[in-house]
Tab-separated table of C-alpha atoms and ligand atoms in Angstrom:
chain	number	residue	atom	x	y	z
W	1	MET	CA	126.164	179.837	132.178
W	2	SER	CA	128.029	180.337	128.901
W	3	PHE	CA	126.049	181.118	125.776
W	4	ASP	CA	126.482	181.726	122.072
W	5	LEU	CA	123.892	183.968	120.488
W	6	VAL	CA	123.916	183.778	116.695
W	7	PHE	CA	122.182	186.374	114.543
W	8	PHE	CA	121.262	185.150	111.074
W	9	GLY	CA	120.833	188.362	109.097
W	10	GLY	CA	123.680	189.923	111.070
W	11	THR	CA	123.868	193.007	108.865
W	12	GLY	CA	120.114	193.452	108.488
W	13	ASP	CA	117.940	196.278	109.751
W	14	LEU	CA	116.397	194.356	112.627
W	15	THR	CA	119.824	193.357	113.934
W	16	TRP	CA	121.363	196.793	114.039
W	17	ARG	CA	118.244	198.806	114.801
W	18	LYS	CA	116.701	196.686	117.536
W	19	LEU	CA	118.660	193.615	118.574
W	20	MET	CA	122.190	194.914	118.990
W	21	PRO	CA	121.080	198.084	120.826
W	22	ALA	CA	118.943	195.904	123.128
W	23	LEU	CA	121.868	193.577	123.798
W	24	PHE	CA	124.077	196.530	124.455
W	25	GLN	CA	121.583	197.783	127.066
W	26	ALA	CA	121.579	194.349	128.696
W	27	PHE	CA	125.384	194.451	128.698
W	28	ARG	CA	125.427	197.969	130.156
W	29	HIS	CA	122.944	196.982	132.870
W	30	GLY	CA	125.124	193.997	133.761
W	31	LYS	CA	122.255	191.647	132.865
W	32	LEU	CA	123.958	189.696	130.111
W	33	PRO	CA	125.166	186.438	131.662
W	34	PRO	CA	128.973	186.353	131.743
W	35	GLY	CA	130.778	184.103	129.309
W	36	GLY	CA	128.737	184.965	126.254
W	37	ARG	CA	129.542	185.465	122.604
W	38	ILE	CA	127.447	187.318	120.051
W	39	LEU	CA	127.978	185.890	116.632
W	40	ALA	CA	126.664	187.577	113.503
W	41	VAL	CA	126.409	185.782	110.182
W	42	ALA	CA	125.509	187.318	106.827
W	43	ARG	CA	126.449	187.191	103.153
W	44	ASP	CA	129.238	189.762	103.084
W	45	GLU	CA	132.871	188.826	103.491
W	46	GLN	CA	134.337	190.795	106.396
W	47	THR	CA	136.476	190.449	109.486
W	48	ASP	CA	135.386	190.766	113.100
W	49	ASP	CA	137.020	194.184	113.273
W	50	LYS	CA	135.292	195.443	110.179
W	51	TYR	CA	131.946	194.232	111.458
W	52	ARG	CA	132.535	195.888	114.834
W	53	ALA	CA	133.445	199.176	113.130
W	54	TRP	CA	130.338	198.963	110.951
W	55	LEU	CA	128.129	198.341	113.958
W	56	LYS	CA	129.731	201.165	115.908
W	57	ASP	CA	128.794	203.458	113.045
W	58	ARG	CA	125.209	202.197	113.044
W	59	PHE	CA	124.994	202.838	116.778
W	60	GLN	CA	125.215	206.547	115.999
W	61	GLU	CA	121.575	206.260	114.934
W	62	VAL	CA	120.499	204.906	118.304
W	63	GLU	CA	118.707	207.454	120.530
W	64	GLY	CA	121.139	209.545	122.591
W	65	PRO	CA	121.146	208.113	126.127
W	66	LYS	CA	121.148	204.571	124.771
W	67	ARG	CA	124.265	205.146	122.657
W	68	PRO	CA	127.482	203.586	123.964
W	69	SER	CA	130.549	205.670	124.750
W	70	ASP	CA	133.736	204.645	122.897
W	71	GLU	CA	134.961	202.858	125.975
W	72	GLU	CA	131.650	201.007	126.470
W	73	PHE	CA	131.511	200.003	122.822
W	74	ALA	CA	135.077	198.696	122.963
W	75	ARG	CA	134.143	196.401	125.866
W	76	PHE	CA	130.885	195.307	124.184
W	77	ALA	CA	132.716	194.694	120.903
W	78	GLU	CA	134.870	192.019	122.538
W	79	LEU	CA	131.763	189.819	122.554
W	80	LEU	CA	131.088	190.370	118.841
W	81	HIS	CA	132.263	188.050	116.092
W	82	TYR	CA	131.359	187.786	112.449
W	83	ARG	CA	131.391	185.022	109.831
W	84	ARG	CA	130.257	184.979	106.236
W	85	MET	CA	127.457	182.535	105.606
W	86	ASP	CA	125.397	181.730	102.544
W	87	LEU	CA	122.181	180.352	103.970
W	88	SER	CA	121.566	178.105	100.980
W	89	GLN	CA	124.887	176.244	101.371
W	90	PRO	CA	124.888	173.102	103.556
W	91	GLU	CA	128.673	173.335	104.076
W	92	HIS	CA	128.251	176.780	105.614
W	93	TYR	CA	126.016	175.237	108.280
W	94	ALA	CA	128.648	172.574	108.890
W	95	ARG	CA	131.196	175.374	109.389
W	96	LEU	CA	128.875	177.129	111.783
W	97	LYS	CA	128.583	173.897	113.720
W	98	GLU	CA	132.380	173.647	113.979
W	99	TRP	CA	132.596	177.258	115.047
W	100	LEU	CA	130.088	176.627	117.824
W	101	ALA	CA	131.743	173.350	118.819
W	102	GLU	CA	135.091	175.129	119.383
W	103	ARG	CA	133.570	176.653	122.436
W	104	ASN	CA	130.764	174.259	123.327
W	105	ALA	CA	128.679	176.817	125.217
W	106	ASP	CA	125.957	175.668	127.639
W	107	THR	CA	123.298	177.369	125.540
W	108	VAL	CA	123.117	178.300	121.881
W	109	VAL	CA	120.448	180.714	120.676
W	110	LEU	CA	119.955	180.943	116.920
W	111	TYR	CA	118.072	184.143	116.146
W	112	LEU	CA	116.533	184.214	112.662
W	113	ALA	CA	116.557	187.935	111.939
W	114	THR	CA	116.175	187.258	108.220
W	115	SER	CA	113.303	187.546	105.826
W	116	PRO	CA	110.670	185.054	107.071
W	117	HIS	CA	110.436	183.302	103.706
W	118	LEU	CA	113.871	181.869	104.551
W	119	PHE	CA	112.770	180.315	107.856
W	120	PRO	CA	111.790	176.881	106.492
W	121	GLN	CA	114.992	176.595	104.482
W	122	ILE	CA	117.190	177.688	107.395
W	123	CYS	CA	115.462	175.340	109.840
W	124	GLU	CA	115.774	172.390	107.474
W	125	GLN	CA	119.467	173.073	106.989
W	126	LEU	CA	120.007	173.474	110.725
W	127	GLY	CA	118.353	170.093	111.213
W	128	GLN	CA	120.483	168.441	108.529
W	129	ALA	CA	123.634	169.878	110.077
W	130	GLY	CA	122.601	168.540	113.493
W	131	LEU	CA	122.298	172.045	114.881
W	132	ASN	CA	119.192	171.145	116.892
W	133	ALA	CA	120.532	169.469	120.034
W	134	PRO	CA	118.500	170.186	123.202
W	135	HIS	CA	120.772	173.047	124.336
W	136	ILE	CA	120.061	174.885	121.054
W	137	ARG	CA	117.101	177.271	120.727
W	138	VAL	CA	115.730	178.995	117.692
W	139	VAL	CA	114.155	182.464	117.807
W	140	LEU	CA	111.756	183.401	115.024
W	141	GLU	CA	110.853	186.997	114.366
W	142	LYS	CA	107.470	187.989	112.943
W	143	PRO	CA	105.823	187.975	110.431
W	144	LEU	CA	105.326	184.247	110.907
W	145	GLY	CA	103.349	183.444	107.826
W	146	HIS	CA	100.962	185.368	105.673
W	147	ASP	CA	97.886	183.309	106.407
W	148	LEU	CA	96.982	180.110	108.242
W	149	ALA	CA	98.417	177.762	105.608
W	150	SER	CA	101.803	179.498	105.409
W	151	ALA	CA	102.033	179.747	109.210
W	152	GLN	CA	101.256	176.033	109.481
W	153	GLU	CA	103.930	175.257	106.915
W	154	ILE	CA	106.563	177.241	108.856
W	155	ASN	CA	105.495	175.509	112.071
W	156	ARG	CA	105.581	172.102	110.409
W	157	VAL	CA	109.191	172.596	109.371
W	158	VAL	CA	110.226	174.140	112.702
W	159	ARG	CA	108.607	171.240	114.578
W	160	SER	CA	110.291	168.654	112.382
W	161	VAL	CA	113.658	170.011	113.551
W	162	PHE	CA	113.099	171.546	116.998
W	163	SER	CA	110.803	170.671	119.879
W	164	GLU	CA	108.202	173.264	120.899
W	165	ARG	CA	110.323	174.096	123.961
W	166	GLN	CA	113.214	175.027	121.691
W	167	ALA	CA	111.122	177.390	119.537
W	168	PHE	CA	110.893	181.017	120.662
W	169	ARG	CA	108.377	182.965	118.552
W	170	ILE	CA	108.762	186.653	119.211
W	171	ASP	CA	105.920	189.083	119.598
W	172	HIS	CA	107.809	192.089	120.899
W	173	TYR	CA	104.666	193.535	122.489
W	174	LEU	CA	104.831	190.739	125.062
W	175	GLY	CA	108.217	192.070	126.131
W	176	LYS	CA	106.891	195.535	126.911
W	177	PRO	CA	107.074	196.231	130.647
W	178	SER	CA	103.435	197.286	130.849
W	179	VAL	CA	102.328	193.930	129.500
W	180	GLN	CA	104.205	192.156	132.255
W	181	ASN	CA	102.617	194.567	134.650
W	182	LEU	CA	99.229	193.580	133.371
W	183	MET	CA	99.951	190.030	134.541
W	184	ALA	CA	101.158	191.391	137.877
W	185	LEU	CA	98.081	193.590	138.200
W	186	ARG	CA	95.695	190.757	137.506
W	187	PHE	CA	97.362	187.834	139.226
W	188	GLY	CA	99.606	189.417	141.858
W	189	ASN	CA	96.872	191.545	143.410
W	190	ALA	CA	93.511	190.494	144.808
W	191	LEU	CA	91.892	193.848	144.105
W	192	PHE	CA	90.841	193.637	140.472
W	193	GLU	CA	90.217	189.975	139.791
W	194	PRO	CA	86.699	189.857	141.363
W	195	LEU	CA	85.721	192.789	139.119
W	196	TRP	CA	87.374	191.406	136.022
W	197	ARG	CA	84.220	190.077	134.370
W	198	ARG	CA	81.021	190.905	132.545
W	199	GLU	CA	79.130	191.863	135.705
W	200	SER	CA	81.459	194.840	136.299
W	201	ILE	CA	83.005	195.627	132.924
W	202	ALA	CA	81.091	197.383	130.142
W	203	ASN	CA	83.680	197.152	127.358
W	204	ILE	CA	87.392	196.870	126.696
W	205	GLN	CA	89.337	198.876	124.132
W	206	ILE	CA	92.778	198.085	122.797
W	207	THR	CA	94.348	200.878	120.767
W	208	LEU	CA	97.727	200.604	119.038
W	209	ALA	CA	97.999	203.949	117.299
W	210	GLU	CA	101.071	205.186	115.477
W	211	GLY	CA	101.883	208.650	114.200
W	212	ILE	CA	104.422	207.345	111.695
W	213	GLY	CA	103.531	206.274	108.173
W	214	VAL	CA	104.957	203.286	106.333
W	215	GLY	CA	108.241	205.104	105.727
W	216	THR	CA	110.498	203.235	103.327
W	217	ARG	CA	108.794	199.891	103.999
W	218	GLY	CA	106.025	200.518	101.440
W	219	ASP	CA	106.637	197.286	99.509
W	220	PHE	CA	106.652	195.078	102.612
W	221	TYR	CA	103.713	196.895	104.134
W	222	ASP	CA	101.637	196.700	100.994
W	223	ARG	CA	101.867	192.913	101.033
W	224	THR	CA	100.952	192.893	104.710
W	225	GLY	CA	98.461	195.548	105.801
W	226	ALA	CA	97.426	196.554	109.314
W	227	LEU	CA	95.411	193.425	110.068
W	228	ARG	CA	98.373	191.105	109.526
W	229	ASP	CA	100.977	193.572	110.795
W	230	MET	CA	99.416	194.518	114.142
W	231	ILE	CA	96.061	192.824	114.861
W	232	GLN	CA	96.823	189.146	114.166
W	233	ASN	CA	99.746	189.287	116.577
W	234	HIS	CA	100.232	192.289	118.889
W	235	ALA	CA	96.596	193.280	119.483
W	236	LEU	CA	95.397	189.688	119.882
W	237	GLN	CA	98.218	188.883	122.279
W	238	LEU	CA	97.192	191.845	124.420
W	239	LEU	CA	93.591	190.686	124.277
W	240	THR	CA	94.583	187.236	125.539
W	241	MET	CA	96.454	188.775	128.471
W	242	ILE	CA	93.408	190.826	129.402
W	243	ALA	CA	90.834	188.089	128.977
W	244	MET	CA	92.626	184.923	130.099
W	245	GLU	CA	91.649	182.951	133.178
W	246	PRO	CA	94.193	182.901	136.014
W	247	PRO	CA	96.772	180.248	135.094
W	248	SER	CA	97.442	177.558	137.682
W	249	THR	CA	101.176	178.392	137.802
W	250	SER	CA	103.535	180.904	136.197
W	251	ASP	CA	104.898	178.154	133.964
W	252	ALA	CA	105.009	179.050	130.259
W	253	ASP	CA	102.594	176.343	129.192
W	254	ALA	CA	100.127	177.069	131.993
W	255	ILE	CA	99.981	180.651	130.718
W	256	ARG	CA	99.905	179.746	127.060
W	257	ASP	CA	97.146	177.163	127.584
W	258	GLU	CA	94.954	179.926	129.025
W	259	LYS	CA	95.808	182.331	126.221
W	260	LEU	CA	94.949	179.692	123.656
W	261	LYS	CA	91.549	179.173	125.286
W	262	VAL	CA	90.807	182.878	124.833
W	263	LEU	CA	91.753	182.750	121.162
W	264	ARG	CA	89.503	179.737	120.721
W	265	SER	CA	86.642	181.591	122.443
W	266	LEU	CA	86.753	184.603	120.135
W	267	LYS	CA	83.543	185.017	118.194
W	268	PRO	CA	84.230	183.725	114.677
W	269	PHE	CA	83.602	186.190	111.856
W	270	THR	CA	80.964	185.509	109.207
W	271	GLU	CA	80.941	187.606	106.044
W	272	GLY	CA	78.071	189.668	107.475
W	273	ASP	CA	79.998	190.251	110.729
W	274	VAL	CA	82.985	191.525	108.776
W	275	GLN	CA	80.804	194.046	106.943
W	276	ARG	CA	79.288	195.192	110.227
W	277	ASP	CA	82.054	194.814	112.803
W	278	VAL	CA	85.294	195.535	110.957
W	279	VAL	CA	86.329	198.908	109.544
W	280	ARG	CA	89.377	199.212	107.331
W	281	GLY	CA	90.923	202.501	106.319
W	282	GLN	CA	93.804	203.978	104.344
W	283	TYR	CA	95.427	207.310	105.126
W	284	LYS	CA	95.273	210.214	102.745
W	285	ALA	CA	97.457	213.309	102.911
W	286	GLY	CA	97.065	215.291	106.102
W	287	SER	CA	99.190	216.787	108.806
W	288	ILE	CA	101.024	215.416	111.806
W	289	ASP	CA	102.333	217.818	114.449
W	290	GLY	CA	101.438	220.697	112.161
W	291	LYS	CA	103.532	219.358	109.277
W	292	PRO	CA	101.986	218.169	106.003
W	293	VAL	CA	102.477	214.460	105.269
W	294	PRO	CA	101.673	212.477	102.114
W	295	GLY	CA	98.922	209.925	101.770
W	296	TYR	CA	99.655	206.182	101.689
W	297	LEU	CA	99.401	206.033	97.890
W	298	GLU	CA	102.103	208.692	97.589
W	299	GLU	CA	104.576	206.787	99.803
W	300	VAL	CA	107.653	205.231	98.171
W	301	LYS	CA	107.335	201.664	96.878
W	302	VAL	CA	103.536	201.623	97.320
W	303	PRO	CA	101.916	200.369	94.095
W	304	PRO	CA	99.499	202.808	92.436
W	305	GLY	CA	95.867	202.274	93.373
W	306	SER	CA	96.774	199.955	96.270
W	307	ARG	CA	93.842	198.898	98.462
W	308	CYS	CA	96.026	197.928	101.363
W	309	GLU	CA	94.579	198.911	104.753
W	310	THR	CA	96.656	201.097	107.068
W	311	PHE	CA	93.916	201.183	109.704
W	312	VAL	CA	91.645	198.581	111.261
W	313	ALA	CA	89.014	198.898	113.964
W	314	LEU	CA	86.948	195.900	114.927
W	315	ARG	CA	84.496	194.639	117.477
W	316	THR	CA	84.629	191.158	118.863
W	317	GLU	CA	83.492	189.136	121.862
W	318	VAL	CA	85.038	186.419	123.983
W	319	GLN	CA	82.380	183.773	124.128
W	320	ASN	CA	82.643	182.317	127.608
W	321	TRP	CA	80.997	182.763	131.023
W	322	ARG	CA	83.354	185.501	132.162
W	323	TRP	CA	82.986	187.739	129.121
W	324	ALA	CA	79.706	186.884	127.375
W	325	GLY	CA	78.279	190.012	125.742
W	326	VAL	CA	81.190	192.343	126.622
W	327	PRO	CA	82.452	194.079	123.471
W	328	PHE	CA	86.199	194.081	122.891
W	329	TYR	CA	87.190	196.841	120.473
W	330	LEU	CA	90.573	196.574	118.761
W	331	ARG	CA	92.045	199.393	116.754
W	332	THR	CA	95.352	200.099	115.066
W	333	GLY	CA	96.586	202.446	112.387
W	334	LYS	CA	99.447	204.380	110.864
W	335	ARG	CA	99.446	208.171	110.651
W	336	LEU	CA	96.925	208.583	113.428
W	337	ALA	CA	96.573	211.618	115.660
W	338	ALA	CA	99.093	210.375	118.230
W	339	ARG	CA	101.471	207.585	119.079
W	340	ASN	CA	99.436	205.934	121.714
W	341	ALA	CA	99.209	202.310	122.737
W	342	GLU	CA	96.816	201.586	125.562
W	343	ILE	CA	94.225	199.218	126.898
W	344	VAL	CA	91.153	200.816	128.423
W	345	VAL	CA	88.935	198.786	130.707
W	346	ASN	CA	85.629	200.633	131.012
W	347	PHE	CA	83.681	199.599	134.078
W	348	ARG	CA	79.912	199.744	134.343
W	349	PRO	CA	78.314	202.800	135.913
W	350	VAL	CA	76.990	202.538	139.478
W	351	PRO	CA	73.628	200.756	139.467
W	352	HIS	CA	71.776	203.450	141.429
W	353	PRO	CA	73.304	206.945	141.298
W	354	ILE	CA	72.569	209.103	144.350
W	355	PHE	CA	74.887	212.020	143.570
W	356	PRO	CA	73.857	214.848	141.258
W	357	GLY	CA	75.598	215.405	137.950
W	358	ALA	CA	77.308	213.086	135.551
W	359	ASN	CA	77.320	209.460	136.417
W	360	GLN	CA	80.738	208.789	134.943
W	361	ALA	CA	81.871	205.201	135.145
W	362	ASN	CA	85.279	204.104	136.422
W	363	LYS	CA	87.961	203.108	134.003
W	364	LEU	CA	91.379	201.571	134.200
W	365	VAL	CA	93.880	202.625	131.551
W	366	ILE	CA	96.909	200.443	130.997
W	367	LYS	CA	99.370	202.607	129.091
W	368	LEU	CA	101.956	200.889	126.955
W	369	GLN	CA	103.485	203.853	125.158
W	370	PRO	CA	104.675	206.532	124.882
W	371	GLU	CA	104.457	206.378	128.694
W	372	ASP	CA	104.324	203.165	130.573
W	373	GLY	CA	101.909	203.165	133.474
W	374	LEU	CA	98.460	202.727	134.934
W	375	GLU	CA	95.652	205.189	135.514
W	376	LEU	CA	92.572	204.443	137.542
W	377	HIS	CA	89.771	206.954	136.954
W	378	LEU	CA	87.408	207.467	139.862
W	379	LEU	CA	84.837	210.018	140.967
W	380	ALA	CA	85.490	211.997	144.132
W	381	ALA	CA	83.899	214.776	146.146
W	382	LYS	CA	86.006	217.922	146.418
W	383	GLY	CA	84.291	218.749	149.686
W	384	THR	CA	82.970	222.127	148.602
W	385	GLY	CA	79.372	221.800	149.728
W	386	GLN	CA	76.339	219.636	150.116
W	387	SER	CA	75.003	219.437	146.577
W	388	GLU	CA	78.305	219.407	144.757
W	389	THR	CA	78.705	217.213	141.734
W	390	LEU	CA	81.404	214.586	141.853
W	391	SER	CA	84.651	215.298	140.016
W	392	PRO	CA	86.726	212.872	138.020
W	393	VAL	CA	90.113	212.176	139.601
W	394	SER	CA	92.726	209.720	138.575
W	395	LEU	CA	95.214	207.604	140.460
W	396	ASP	CA	98.320	207.574	138.307
W	397	LEU	CA	101.168	205.168	138.469
W	398	ASP	CA	104.060	206.072	136.229
W	399	PHE	CA	106.265	202.984	136.121
W	400	ASP	CA	109.172	204.854	134.553
W	401	LYS	CA	109.224	207.082	137.629
W	402	ALA	CA	108.389	204.355	140.145
W	403	PHE	CA	111.174	202.051	139.001
W	404	PRO	CA	113.501	204.393	137.110
W	405	THR	CA	116.684	202.345	137.042
W	406	GLU	CA	115.264	198.887	136.611
W	407	ARG	CA	113.211	199.230	133.435
W	408	VAL	CA	114.152	196.848	130.668
W	409	GLY	CA	113.076	197.389	127.038
W	410	ALA	CA	111.033	194.792	125.133
W	411	TYR	CA	113.805	193.317	122.999
W	412	GLU	CA	116.263	193.372	125.878
W	413	ARG	CA	113.842	191.421	128.016
W	414	LEU	CA	113.024	188.919	125.279
W	415	LEU	CA	116.661	188.330	124.344
W	416	LEU	CA	117.569	187.709	127.972
W	417	ASP	CA	114.611	185.327	128.289
W	418	ALA	CA	115.649	183.436	125.157
W	419	ILE	CA	119.176	183.039	126.549
W	420	ALA	CA	117.767	181.885	129.890
W	421	GLY	CA	115.252	179.544	128.204
W	422	ARG	CA	112.151	181.236	129.660
W	423	LEU	CA	109.254	180.764	127.240
W	424	ASN	CA	106.541	182.707	129.125
W	425	LEU	CA	106.640	185.712	126.829
W	426	PHE	CA	106.910	183.788	123.572
W	427	VAL	CA	104.039	182.640	121.400
W	428	ARG	CA	103.314	178.922	121.059
W	429	SER	CA	102.585	177.570	117.575
W	430	ASP	CA	98.963	176.672	118.401
W	431	GLU	CA	98.256	180.207	119.646
W	432	GLN	CA	99.751	181.677	116.532
W	433	GLU	CA	97.784	179.362	114.228
W	434	GLN	CA	94.546	180.030	116.086
W	435	ALA	CA	95.088	183.776	115.677
W	436	TRP	CA	95.453	183.242	111.920
W	437	ARG	CA	92.346	181.069	111.855
W	438	TRP	CA	90.393	183.907	113.466
W	439	VAL	CA	91.576	186.714	111.148
W	440	GLU	CA	91.337	184.714	107.942
W	441	PRO	CA	87.593	185.255	107.275
W	442	VAL	CA	88.275	188.982	107.436
W	443	LEU	CA	91.047	188.701	104.854
W	444	ASP	CA	88.839	186.516	102.645
W	445	THR	CA	85.882	188.883	102.854
W	446	TRP	CA	88.070	191.864	102.002
W	447	ALA	CA	89.569	190.029	99.056
W	448	ARG	CA	86.053	189.646	97.601
W	449	ASP	CA	84.871	193.140	98.518
W	450	THR	CA	85.305	195.700	95.749
W	451	THR	CA	84.764	198.791	97.897
W	452	GLY	CA	88.257	198.874	99.429
W	453	PRO	CA	89.410	200.712	102.532
W	454	ARG	CA	87.769	203.928	103.739
W	455	PRO	CA	89.864	207.080	103.474
W	456	TYR	CA	91.005	208.983	106.554
W	457	ALA	CA	93.145	212.076	106.843
W	458	ALA	CA	96.640	211.599	108.248
W	459	GLY	CA	96.597	213.049	111.755
W	460	SER	CA	92.998	211.963	112.497
W	461	TRP	CA	91.727	208.991	114.516
W	462	GLY	CA	90.752	207.017	111.406
W	463	PRO	CA	87.559	206.861	109.344
W	464	PRO	CA	84.344	208.075	111.039
W	465	ALA	CA	82.969	204.545	110.642
W	466	ALA	CA	85.334	203.487	113.447
W	467	SER	CA	83.531	205.819	115.853
W	468	ALA	CA	80.171	204.614	114.593
W	469	LEU	CA	81.198	201.004	115.304
W	470	VAL	CA	81.549	201.772	119.002
W	471	ALA	CA	78.698	204.293	119.171
W	472	ARG	CA	76.319	201.582	117.936
W	473	ASP	CA	76.721	199.860	121.315
W	474	GLY	CA	76.251	203.161	123.164
W	475	PHE	CA	79.991	203.594	123.849
W	476	ALA	CA	82.795	205.839	122.586
W	477	TRP	CA	86.541	205.477	122.044
W	478	ASP	CA	88.574	206.735	124.927
W	479	GLU	CA	89.611	210.041	123.303
W	480	GLU	CA	85.962	210.781	122.444
W	481	GLN	CA	84.677	210.280	126.000
H	501	BG6	C1	105.916	195.969	114.203
H	501	BG6	C2	105.200	196.370	112.938
H	501	BG6	O1	105.635	194.643	114.527
H	501	BG6	O2	105.502	196.819	115.267
H	501	BG6	C3	105.432	197.843	112.606
H	501	BG6	O3	105.653	195.568	111.860
H	501	BG6	C4	105.087	198.706	113.797
H	501	BG6	O4	104.673	198.228	111.473
H	501	BG6	C5	105.772	198.194	115.056
H	501	BG6	O5	105.492	200.036	113.521
H	501	BG6	C6	105.276	198.940	116.279
H	501	BG6	O6	106.048	198.595	117.384
H	501	BG6	P1	106.229	199.601	118.583
H	501	BG6	O7	106.944	198.812	119.615
H	501	BG6	O8	106.999	200.762	118.069
H	501	BG6	O9	104.838	200.000	118.973
């Protein structure tokens, strides 16, 4: 199957930091279908060779083992081509069309790695140039909108040009191997599904913690904040994977229908709920790995006095028969104590304890990063005597060790899926809009609230109110247990 993969924003950060290195890995692993071209378009005037040399330079910043050797880069570079394109000029789209027609590949993937405010304009122009035939797909990178209305507007334009099956909305968390494993765990094994419900599960915690600050992205981040940047998309997508009903098939729409139902079942926020169930925070100076780091307000390009949140913890419920009354806690933040993304499923304690000592409940930890694996925490007897107390033990599955050579990174997986036309790991427009609908009351309440985010020290786990939120239900965050 021949393909042309076009990167709009071919010299941008996303392209050289994430997309090209991911494609290179796919190439190195022999996973890129043969007969492909990678076409980059951007504003600058340059030749293929100059673009290749520029990219080779950028690859020096890629982490060591993932960096190509000279010989590997030379082979990869044969796939790379560059053209200048001004995205506001209709004739430049006509030229792109001619360029693509020269080869007439089976599949064309147009990846919009540009600023999202350009998406409507680019899609309209693609439509006018007739670059929307059924073998053409468009990939849209987040953030997709700033609120419900702007997301709907982007979707309206995309839908006026492309069918839903041609639109690939990226949430790179869905490409993470542990997220695919979550599907495998739930629907490829009979073991957990009977327990996967309110009768057996006490609460579920989703933590997406980062040690990094906002870096040089202060201006972008300040217009976004943690709720839009991580909760509306990544955290909610993980929640849907955890809470969804078993789909009838592995078809993309069967899966996405179930995910949408979860989003529609989330308890809607009233203003009172937001005050009670949502904690927002902003990091102050502190230390990470023993080194002092500045507070958010001292970061470059952050406006003085900003009230942008860099931390969110919230409590919600999925209002259906399976999950009624089970709290789902979501938490994300910059400059937290560790880089740690995980989902913790806390089971209920045994109904009638007969062993002495702590009656610690079982838990399943799905680890997304830095490691990728599963841990099942159980209680066991060491066998030291009659009245011994039970000891916690854990069954660990480290996927990086279990399948060392076959692991595929998130962007690599998603790019290969976009080329192959597999939509399972991409977000449908109705899911995305429903997620906006759910977070919007929080944004509105915050906009009216004069108190602003709560301070937390860089290197901590966020404001104490986040612990209180969980403690109120008689539970604790995983690291506090
Ligand atoms: C992006 C956010 O979507 O995800 C960033 O915009 C964040 O702010 C990043 O740092 C986290 O991704 P990962 O894969 O490093 O956890």
